[in-house]
Each structure stands twice: as structure tokens, then as C-alpha cells.
Tab-separated table of C-alpha atoms and ligand atoms in Angstrom:
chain	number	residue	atom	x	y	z
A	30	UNK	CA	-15.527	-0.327	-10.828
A	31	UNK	CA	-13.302	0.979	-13.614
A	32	UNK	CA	-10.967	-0.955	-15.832
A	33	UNK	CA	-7.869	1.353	-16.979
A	34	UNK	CA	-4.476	1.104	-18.731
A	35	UNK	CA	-0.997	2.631	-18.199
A	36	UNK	CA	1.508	1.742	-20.427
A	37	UNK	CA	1.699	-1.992	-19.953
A	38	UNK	CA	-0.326	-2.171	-16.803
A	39	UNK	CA	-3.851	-3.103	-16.219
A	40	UNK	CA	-5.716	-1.286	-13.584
A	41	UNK	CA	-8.639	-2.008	-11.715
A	42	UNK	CA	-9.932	1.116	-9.777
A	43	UNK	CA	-13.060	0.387	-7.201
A	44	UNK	CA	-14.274	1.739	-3.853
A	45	UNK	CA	-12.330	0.560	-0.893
A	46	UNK	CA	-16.084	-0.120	0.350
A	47	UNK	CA	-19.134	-0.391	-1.381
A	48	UNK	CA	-20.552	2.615	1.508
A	49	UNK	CA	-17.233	4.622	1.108
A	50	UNK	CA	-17.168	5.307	-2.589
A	51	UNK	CA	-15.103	8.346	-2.105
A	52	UNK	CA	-11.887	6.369	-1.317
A	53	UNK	CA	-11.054	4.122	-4.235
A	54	UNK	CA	-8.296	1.460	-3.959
A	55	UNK	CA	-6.158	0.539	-7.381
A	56	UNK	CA	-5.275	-3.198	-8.273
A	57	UNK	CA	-2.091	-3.088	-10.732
A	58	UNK	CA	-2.005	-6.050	-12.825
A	59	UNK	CA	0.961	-6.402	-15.235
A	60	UNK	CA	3.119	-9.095	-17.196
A	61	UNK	CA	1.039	-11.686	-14.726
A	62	UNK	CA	1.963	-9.813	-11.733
A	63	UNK	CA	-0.919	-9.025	-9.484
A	64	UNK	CA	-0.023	-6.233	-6.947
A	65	UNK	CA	-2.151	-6.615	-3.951
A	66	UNK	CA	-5.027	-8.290	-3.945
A	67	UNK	CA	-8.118	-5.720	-2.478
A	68	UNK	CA	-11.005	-5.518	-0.059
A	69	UNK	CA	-13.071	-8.643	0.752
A	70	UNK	CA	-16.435	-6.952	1.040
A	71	UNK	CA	-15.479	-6.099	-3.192
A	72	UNK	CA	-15.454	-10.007	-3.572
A	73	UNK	CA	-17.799	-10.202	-6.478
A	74	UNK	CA	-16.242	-7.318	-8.276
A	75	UNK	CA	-12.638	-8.286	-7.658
A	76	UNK	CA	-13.678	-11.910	-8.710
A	77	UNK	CA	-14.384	-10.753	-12.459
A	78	UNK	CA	-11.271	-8.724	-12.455
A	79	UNK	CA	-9.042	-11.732	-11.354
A	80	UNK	CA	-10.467	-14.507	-13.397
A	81	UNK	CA	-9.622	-12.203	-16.418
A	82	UNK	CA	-6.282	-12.097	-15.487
A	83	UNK	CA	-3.756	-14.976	-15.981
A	84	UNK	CA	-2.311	-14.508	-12.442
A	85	UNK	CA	1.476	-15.917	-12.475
A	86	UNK	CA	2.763	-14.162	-9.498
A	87	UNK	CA	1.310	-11.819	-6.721
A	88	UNK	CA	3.163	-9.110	-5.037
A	89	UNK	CA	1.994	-7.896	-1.494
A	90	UNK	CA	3.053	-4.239	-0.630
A	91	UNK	CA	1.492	-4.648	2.872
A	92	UNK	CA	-0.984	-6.434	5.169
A	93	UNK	CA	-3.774	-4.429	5.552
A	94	UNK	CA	-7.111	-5.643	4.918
A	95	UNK	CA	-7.692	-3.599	1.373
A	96	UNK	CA	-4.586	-5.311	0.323
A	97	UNK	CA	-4.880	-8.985	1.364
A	98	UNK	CA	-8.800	-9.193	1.661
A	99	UNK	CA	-9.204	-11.163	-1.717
A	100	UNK	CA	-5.566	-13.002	-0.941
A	101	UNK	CA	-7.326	-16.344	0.255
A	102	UNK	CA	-9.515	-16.621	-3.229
A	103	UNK	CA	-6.641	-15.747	-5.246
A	104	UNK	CA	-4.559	-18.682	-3.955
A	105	UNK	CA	-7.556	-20.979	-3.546
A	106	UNK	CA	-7.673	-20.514	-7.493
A	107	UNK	CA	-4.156	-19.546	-9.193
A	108	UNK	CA	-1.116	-21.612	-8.347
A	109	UNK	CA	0.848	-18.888	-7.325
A	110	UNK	CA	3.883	-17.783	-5.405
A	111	UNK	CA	2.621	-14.611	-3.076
A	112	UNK	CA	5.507	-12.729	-2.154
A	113	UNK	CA	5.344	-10.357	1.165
A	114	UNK	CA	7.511	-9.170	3.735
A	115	UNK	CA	9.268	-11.740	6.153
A	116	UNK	CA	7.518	-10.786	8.873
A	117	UNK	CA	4.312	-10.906	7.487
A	118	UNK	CA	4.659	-14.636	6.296
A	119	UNK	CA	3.775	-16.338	8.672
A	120	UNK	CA	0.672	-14.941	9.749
A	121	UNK	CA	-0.171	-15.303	5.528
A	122	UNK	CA	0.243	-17.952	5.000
A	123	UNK	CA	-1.960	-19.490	7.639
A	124	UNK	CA	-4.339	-17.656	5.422
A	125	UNK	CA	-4.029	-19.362	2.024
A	126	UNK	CA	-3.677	-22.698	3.650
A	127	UNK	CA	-5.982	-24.697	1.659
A	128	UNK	CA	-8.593	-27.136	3.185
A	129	UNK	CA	-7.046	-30.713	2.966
A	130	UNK	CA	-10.559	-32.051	1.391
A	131	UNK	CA	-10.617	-29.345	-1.245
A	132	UNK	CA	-7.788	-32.205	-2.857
A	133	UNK	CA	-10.363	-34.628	-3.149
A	134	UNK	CA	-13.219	-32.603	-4.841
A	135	UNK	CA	-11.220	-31.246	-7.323
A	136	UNK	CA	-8.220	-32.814	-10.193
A	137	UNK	CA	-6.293	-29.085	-9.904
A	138	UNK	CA	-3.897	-28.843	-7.530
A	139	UNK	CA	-3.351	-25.766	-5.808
A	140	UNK	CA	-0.078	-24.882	-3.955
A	141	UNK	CA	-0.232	-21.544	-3.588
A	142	UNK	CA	2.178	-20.446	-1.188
A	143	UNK	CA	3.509	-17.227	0.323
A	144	UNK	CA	7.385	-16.861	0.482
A	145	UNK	CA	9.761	-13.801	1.723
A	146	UNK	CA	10.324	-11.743	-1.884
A	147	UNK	CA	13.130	-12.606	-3.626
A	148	UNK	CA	16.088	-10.240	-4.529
A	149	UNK	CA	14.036	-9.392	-8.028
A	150	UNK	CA	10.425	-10.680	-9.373
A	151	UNK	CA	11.248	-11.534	-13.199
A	152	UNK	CA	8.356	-11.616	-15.225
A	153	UNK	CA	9.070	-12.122	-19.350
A	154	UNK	CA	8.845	-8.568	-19.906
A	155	UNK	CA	9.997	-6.819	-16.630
A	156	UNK	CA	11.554	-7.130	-13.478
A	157	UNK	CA	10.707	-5.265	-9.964
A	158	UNK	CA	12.737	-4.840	-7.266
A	159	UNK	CA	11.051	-5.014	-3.858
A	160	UNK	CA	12.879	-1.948	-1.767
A	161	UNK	CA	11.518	-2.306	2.069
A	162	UNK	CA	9.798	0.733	3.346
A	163	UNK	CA	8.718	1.218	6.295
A	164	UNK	CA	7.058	3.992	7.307
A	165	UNK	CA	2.806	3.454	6.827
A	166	UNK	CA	3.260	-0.086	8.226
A	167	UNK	CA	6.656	-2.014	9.443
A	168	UNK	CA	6.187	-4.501	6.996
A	169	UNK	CA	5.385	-2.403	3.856
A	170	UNK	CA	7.236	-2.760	0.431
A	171	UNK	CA	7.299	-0.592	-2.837
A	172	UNK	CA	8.080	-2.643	-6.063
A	173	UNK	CA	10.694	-0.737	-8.423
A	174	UNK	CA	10.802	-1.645	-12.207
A	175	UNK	CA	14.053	0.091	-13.084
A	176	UNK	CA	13.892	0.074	-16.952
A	177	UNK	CA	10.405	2.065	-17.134
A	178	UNK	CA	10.617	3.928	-14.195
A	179	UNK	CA	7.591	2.385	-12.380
A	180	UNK	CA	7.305	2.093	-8.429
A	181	UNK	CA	4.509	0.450	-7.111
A	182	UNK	CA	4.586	2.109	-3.965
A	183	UNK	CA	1.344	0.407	-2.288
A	184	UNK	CA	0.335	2.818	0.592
A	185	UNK	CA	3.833	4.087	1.126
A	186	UNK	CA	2.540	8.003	-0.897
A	187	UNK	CA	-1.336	8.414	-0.733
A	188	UNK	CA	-0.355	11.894	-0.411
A	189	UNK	CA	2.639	13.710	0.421
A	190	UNK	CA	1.205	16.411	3.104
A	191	UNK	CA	-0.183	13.855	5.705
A	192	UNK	CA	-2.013	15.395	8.541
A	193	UNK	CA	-3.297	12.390	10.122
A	194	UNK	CA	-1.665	8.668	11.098
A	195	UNK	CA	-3.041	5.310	12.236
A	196	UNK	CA	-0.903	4.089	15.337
A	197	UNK	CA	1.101	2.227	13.346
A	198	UNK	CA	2.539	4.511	11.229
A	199	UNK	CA	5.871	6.292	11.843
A	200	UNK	CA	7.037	9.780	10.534
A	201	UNK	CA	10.927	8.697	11.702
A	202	UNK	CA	10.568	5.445	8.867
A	203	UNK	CA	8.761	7.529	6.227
A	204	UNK	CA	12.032	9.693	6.596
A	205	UNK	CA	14.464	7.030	6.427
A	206	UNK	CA	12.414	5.031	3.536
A	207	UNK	CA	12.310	8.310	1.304
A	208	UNK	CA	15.754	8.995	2.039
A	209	UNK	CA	16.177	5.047	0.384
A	210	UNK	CA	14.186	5.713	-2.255
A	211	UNK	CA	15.761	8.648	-3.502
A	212	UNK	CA	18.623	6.872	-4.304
A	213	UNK	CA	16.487	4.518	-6.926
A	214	UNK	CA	15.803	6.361	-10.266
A	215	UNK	CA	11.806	6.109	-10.865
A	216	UNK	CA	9.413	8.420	-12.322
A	217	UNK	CA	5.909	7.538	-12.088
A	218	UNK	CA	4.604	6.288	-8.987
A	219	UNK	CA	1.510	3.609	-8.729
A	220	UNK	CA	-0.537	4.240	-5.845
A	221	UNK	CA	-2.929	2.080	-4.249
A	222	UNK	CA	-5.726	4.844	-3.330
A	223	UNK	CA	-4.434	7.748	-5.389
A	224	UNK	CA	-3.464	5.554	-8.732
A	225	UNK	CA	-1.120	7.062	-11.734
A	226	UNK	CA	1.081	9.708	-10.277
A	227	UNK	CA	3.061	10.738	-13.166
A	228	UNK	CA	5.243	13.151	-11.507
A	229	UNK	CA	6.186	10.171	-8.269
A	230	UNK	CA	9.766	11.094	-7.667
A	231	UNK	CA	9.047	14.424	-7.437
A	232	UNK	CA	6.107	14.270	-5.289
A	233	UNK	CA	7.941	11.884	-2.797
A	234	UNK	CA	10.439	14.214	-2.788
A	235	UNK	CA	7.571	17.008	-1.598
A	236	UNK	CA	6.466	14.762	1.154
A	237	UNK	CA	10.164	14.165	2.381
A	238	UNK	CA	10.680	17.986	2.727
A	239	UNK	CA	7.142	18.459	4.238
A	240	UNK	CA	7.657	15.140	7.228
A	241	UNK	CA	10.926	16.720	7.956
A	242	UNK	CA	9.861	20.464	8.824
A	243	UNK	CA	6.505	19.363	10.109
A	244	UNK	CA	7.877	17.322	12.392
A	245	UNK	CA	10.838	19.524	13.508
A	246	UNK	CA	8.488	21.813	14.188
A	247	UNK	CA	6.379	19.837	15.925
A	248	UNK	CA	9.747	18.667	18.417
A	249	UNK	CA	10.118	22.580	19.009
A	250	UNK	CA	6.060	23.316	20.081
A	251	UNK	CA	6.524	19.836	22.328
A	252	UNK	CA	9.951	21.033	23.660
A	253	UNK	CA	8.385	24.478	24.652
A	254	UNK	CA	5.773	22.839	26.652
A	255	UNK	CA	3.297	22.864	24.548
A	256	UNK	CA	0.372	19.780	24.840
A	257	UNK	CA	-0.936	17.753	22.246
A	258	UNK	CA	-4.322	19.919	21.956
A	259	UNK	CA	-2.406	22.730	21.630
A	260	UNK	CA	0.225	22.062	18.963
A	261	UNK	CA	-2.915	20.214	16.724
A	262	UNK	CA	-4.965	23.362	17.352
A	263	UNK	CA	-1.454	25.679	15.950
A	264	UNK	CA	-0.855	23.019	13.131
A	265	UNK	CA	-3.856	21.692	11.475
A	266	UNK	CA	-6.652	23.583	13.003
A	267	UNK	CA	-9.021	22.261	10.764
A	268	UNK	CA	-10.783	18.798	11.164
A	269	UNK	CA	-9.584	16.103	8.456
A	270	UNK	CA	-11.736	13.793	6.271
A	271	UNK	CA	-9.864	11.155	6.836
A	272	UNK	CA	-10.283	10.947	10.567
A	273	UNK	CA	-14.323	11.436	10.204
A	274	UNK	CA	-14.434	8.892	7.280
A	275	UNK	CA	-12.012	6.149	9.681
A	276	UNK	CA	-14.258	6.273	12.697
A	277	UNK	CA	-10.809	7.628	14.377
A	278	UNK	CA	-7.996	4.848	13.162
A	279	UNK	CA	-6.156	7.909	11.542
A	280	UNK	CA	-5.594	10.833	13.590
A	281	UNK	CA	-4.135	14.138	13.760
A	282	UNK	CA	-2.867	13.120	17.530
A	283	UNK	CA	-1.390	9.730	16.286
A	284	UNK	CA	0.269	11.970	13.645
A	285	UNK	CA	1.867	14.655	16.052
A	286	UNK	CA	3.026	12.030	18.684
A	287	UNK	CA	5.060	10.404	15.790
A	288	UNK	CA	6.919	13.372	15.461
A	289	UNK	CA	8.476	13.756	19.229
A	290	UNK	CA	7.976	10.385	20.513
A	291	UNK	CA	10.666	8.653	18.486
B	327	LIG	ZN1	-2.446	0.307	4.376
């Protein structure tokens, strides 16, 4: 576990699982926002981070597990609004609900609760703009503070040559929701597994131009009759780390059949 700074933001860089320590995840704390809240097998780590942090707000880019794992034990002890995605709060907020007899054991109160972001966060210093992308999940959202240039961009990036998708990812919104935020002027990007990129707009615009020929070639192998084997095998012959190291969530197949199937 590493603590770092950028500019006005506190980051906490750890391994997305104590037996993976190759893929790190990055917690961006700043002006009393929390972005994301990590793992739940980090618990014990994550703990120390948070309770030197006075948590005001927390922002959720997305609900996978490395994002909301510690989400619970951050409401069970900040009084916090958690912003997400509409669609994901529901299911959220059955997660913070806190245990009716935890009232009587203790004077704080905690009411924690999770509510659709609003139009901007304001924080005494800053002010993000959550811009909906889909595109890694259907729920995902990248924070934008205009005035330094900042987007928090959750795992929207990771890197902008993918060669491999989980099933819920879709190259058709990555295209749309990099179209979007090319319109937005930002400069560095904050990435949950890759961290600092100081050169963000331009790399998004990389991966842009790479999903778009990728995948129009892909549409011409498929239209030609090609088969799945056979356009993997003629586009990324070589096996990827990130399918070994995900016991197969994120393929190269998952990847290709994003690119003709919608
Ligand atoms: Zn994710």
C-alpha cells in the first residue's frame, strides 16, 4: 500500500488482491471527496486510509466489487451522501442500510445514504461534473473538474488498446462515451488501476481511434465469413494477461463479439 499526492489529491495505491499484486487499484481522495471506495478483501488496509480521511462526500464511478467493496464500512462510519448512477441505487443502497440496533449501541447517528448524482458535486475548493459513460459497465460515470482539468474516469481508460472484454462491456458505448467526452476540456486523467495519466485527453483520444478501426475491421473479417477463432487468431494472436490473471471474465472473444454484434 502506497500513499501518493497529485496536486490537491490524495492517493491511495494497493493491490486489487492481496494474491494479485500485479494489478493495483487507486483510491482518489480530494477536498473530502472519496472516489470509489475499493476491494473488501483490502479491509484492514483501506480502513487506515479512510479513517485518515475526513470523508464528506463519496463518488461511485461504477459497481464493481473493487469499487464498492469497502462502500458498506464507509457509510456504517461517515455520514455521507454516496452518489452513483440511477440505476445502480437501488441495489446500493440495500447495501449501506444500517442495522436498526446499531441506533441503540451507539449516540452517532449514521444516515448515510446513496442518491442519483446531482448536476455538480461542490466541494469548498472544487466542483466535478459527473458525465455518464457507458461503455466498461452501463452504469459507469467519469467525474470532470473543469477548472484543473481533472477526470476521474474510474474504469472507463485502463488502457486505450483493449484486447480483451468482460460480457458486459460494449465497444459501440466506449465509442459514443469518448465521442462525449471529447467535447469536455480535461487534461489529466485519474485512473482507477492505471493512476496519474498526465497526458488523459490525448490518450482517450488514442483509444477512440484504435475501438473504431479495430472494430471496423473486425465487422469486415465477420462479414467475409470469417469465425470467431479465426478473426482472434488474425487479430491478437497472442494470449493476454488479463484473461489468464481473470480466470476468463475478460476475453479476447467477449471483445470481438462486441464489435459485430451491436
Ligand atoms: Zn470495473
Amino acid at each position: 500500500m502506497k500513499k501518493i499526492n497529485y496536486e490537491e489529491i490524495n492517493i491511495q495505491k494497493i493491490a486489487v488482491h492481496p494474491f494479485y499484486r500485479m494489478m493495483k487499484v487507486y483510491l482518489y481522495f480530494v477536498d473530502g471527496v472519496l472516489v470509489d471506495t475499493g476491494p473488501s478483501v483490502q479491509r484492514r488496509n483501506l480502513i487506515r486510509a479512510f479513517r485518515s480521511w475526513d470523508i464528506r462526500q463519496v463518488a461511485i464511478t461504477h459497481c464493481h466489487e473493487d469499487h464498492i467493496g469497502m462502500l458498506q464500512w464507509v457509510a456504517n462510519n461517515f455520514s455521507v451522501n454516496i452518489y452513483s448512477h440511477t440505476k445502480a441505487v437501488p441495489t446500493l443502497n440495500k447495501q449501506v442500510k444500517i442495522p436498526w440496533y446499531r441506533g441503540l449501541l451507539s449516540s452517532h447517528r449514521y444516515d448515510s445514504k446513496v442518491i442519483p448524482y446531482p448536476d455538480t458535486i461542490q466541494t469548498s475548493k472544487f466542483e466535478f461534473l459527473p458525465i455518464e459513460t457507458p461503455g466498461h459497465s452501463s452504469d459507469h460515470v467519469c467525474l470532470l473538474e473543469p477548472n484543473k482539468g481533472w477526470l476521474f474516469s474510474g474504469d472507463f481508460y485502463v488502457t486505450p488498446y483493449p484486447k480483451v472484454f468482460s460480457k458486459g462491456e460494449s465497444i459501440a458505448s466506449y465509442i459514443d462515451s469518448l465521442q462525449k467526452l471529447g467535447q469536455y476540456n480535461f487534461k489529466t486523467v485519474l485512473c482507477a488501476h492505471e493512476g496519474v495519466v498526465p497526458n488523459g485527453k490525448e490518450m482517450m483520444e488514442r483509444k477512440l481511434d484504435y475501438l473504431q478501426s479495430t472494430r471496423y475491421k473486425v465487422i469486415q473479417l465477420h462479414q467475409k465469413g470469417y469465425t470467431d477463432k479465426e478473426i482472434i487468431k488474425f487479430m491478437f494472436p497472442e494470449k493476454v494477461k488479463l484473461e489468464l490473471m481473470s480466470f476468463g471474465s475478460f476475453t479476447r472473444l467477449n471483445f470481438i463479439r462486441s464489435c459485430y454484434q451491436e
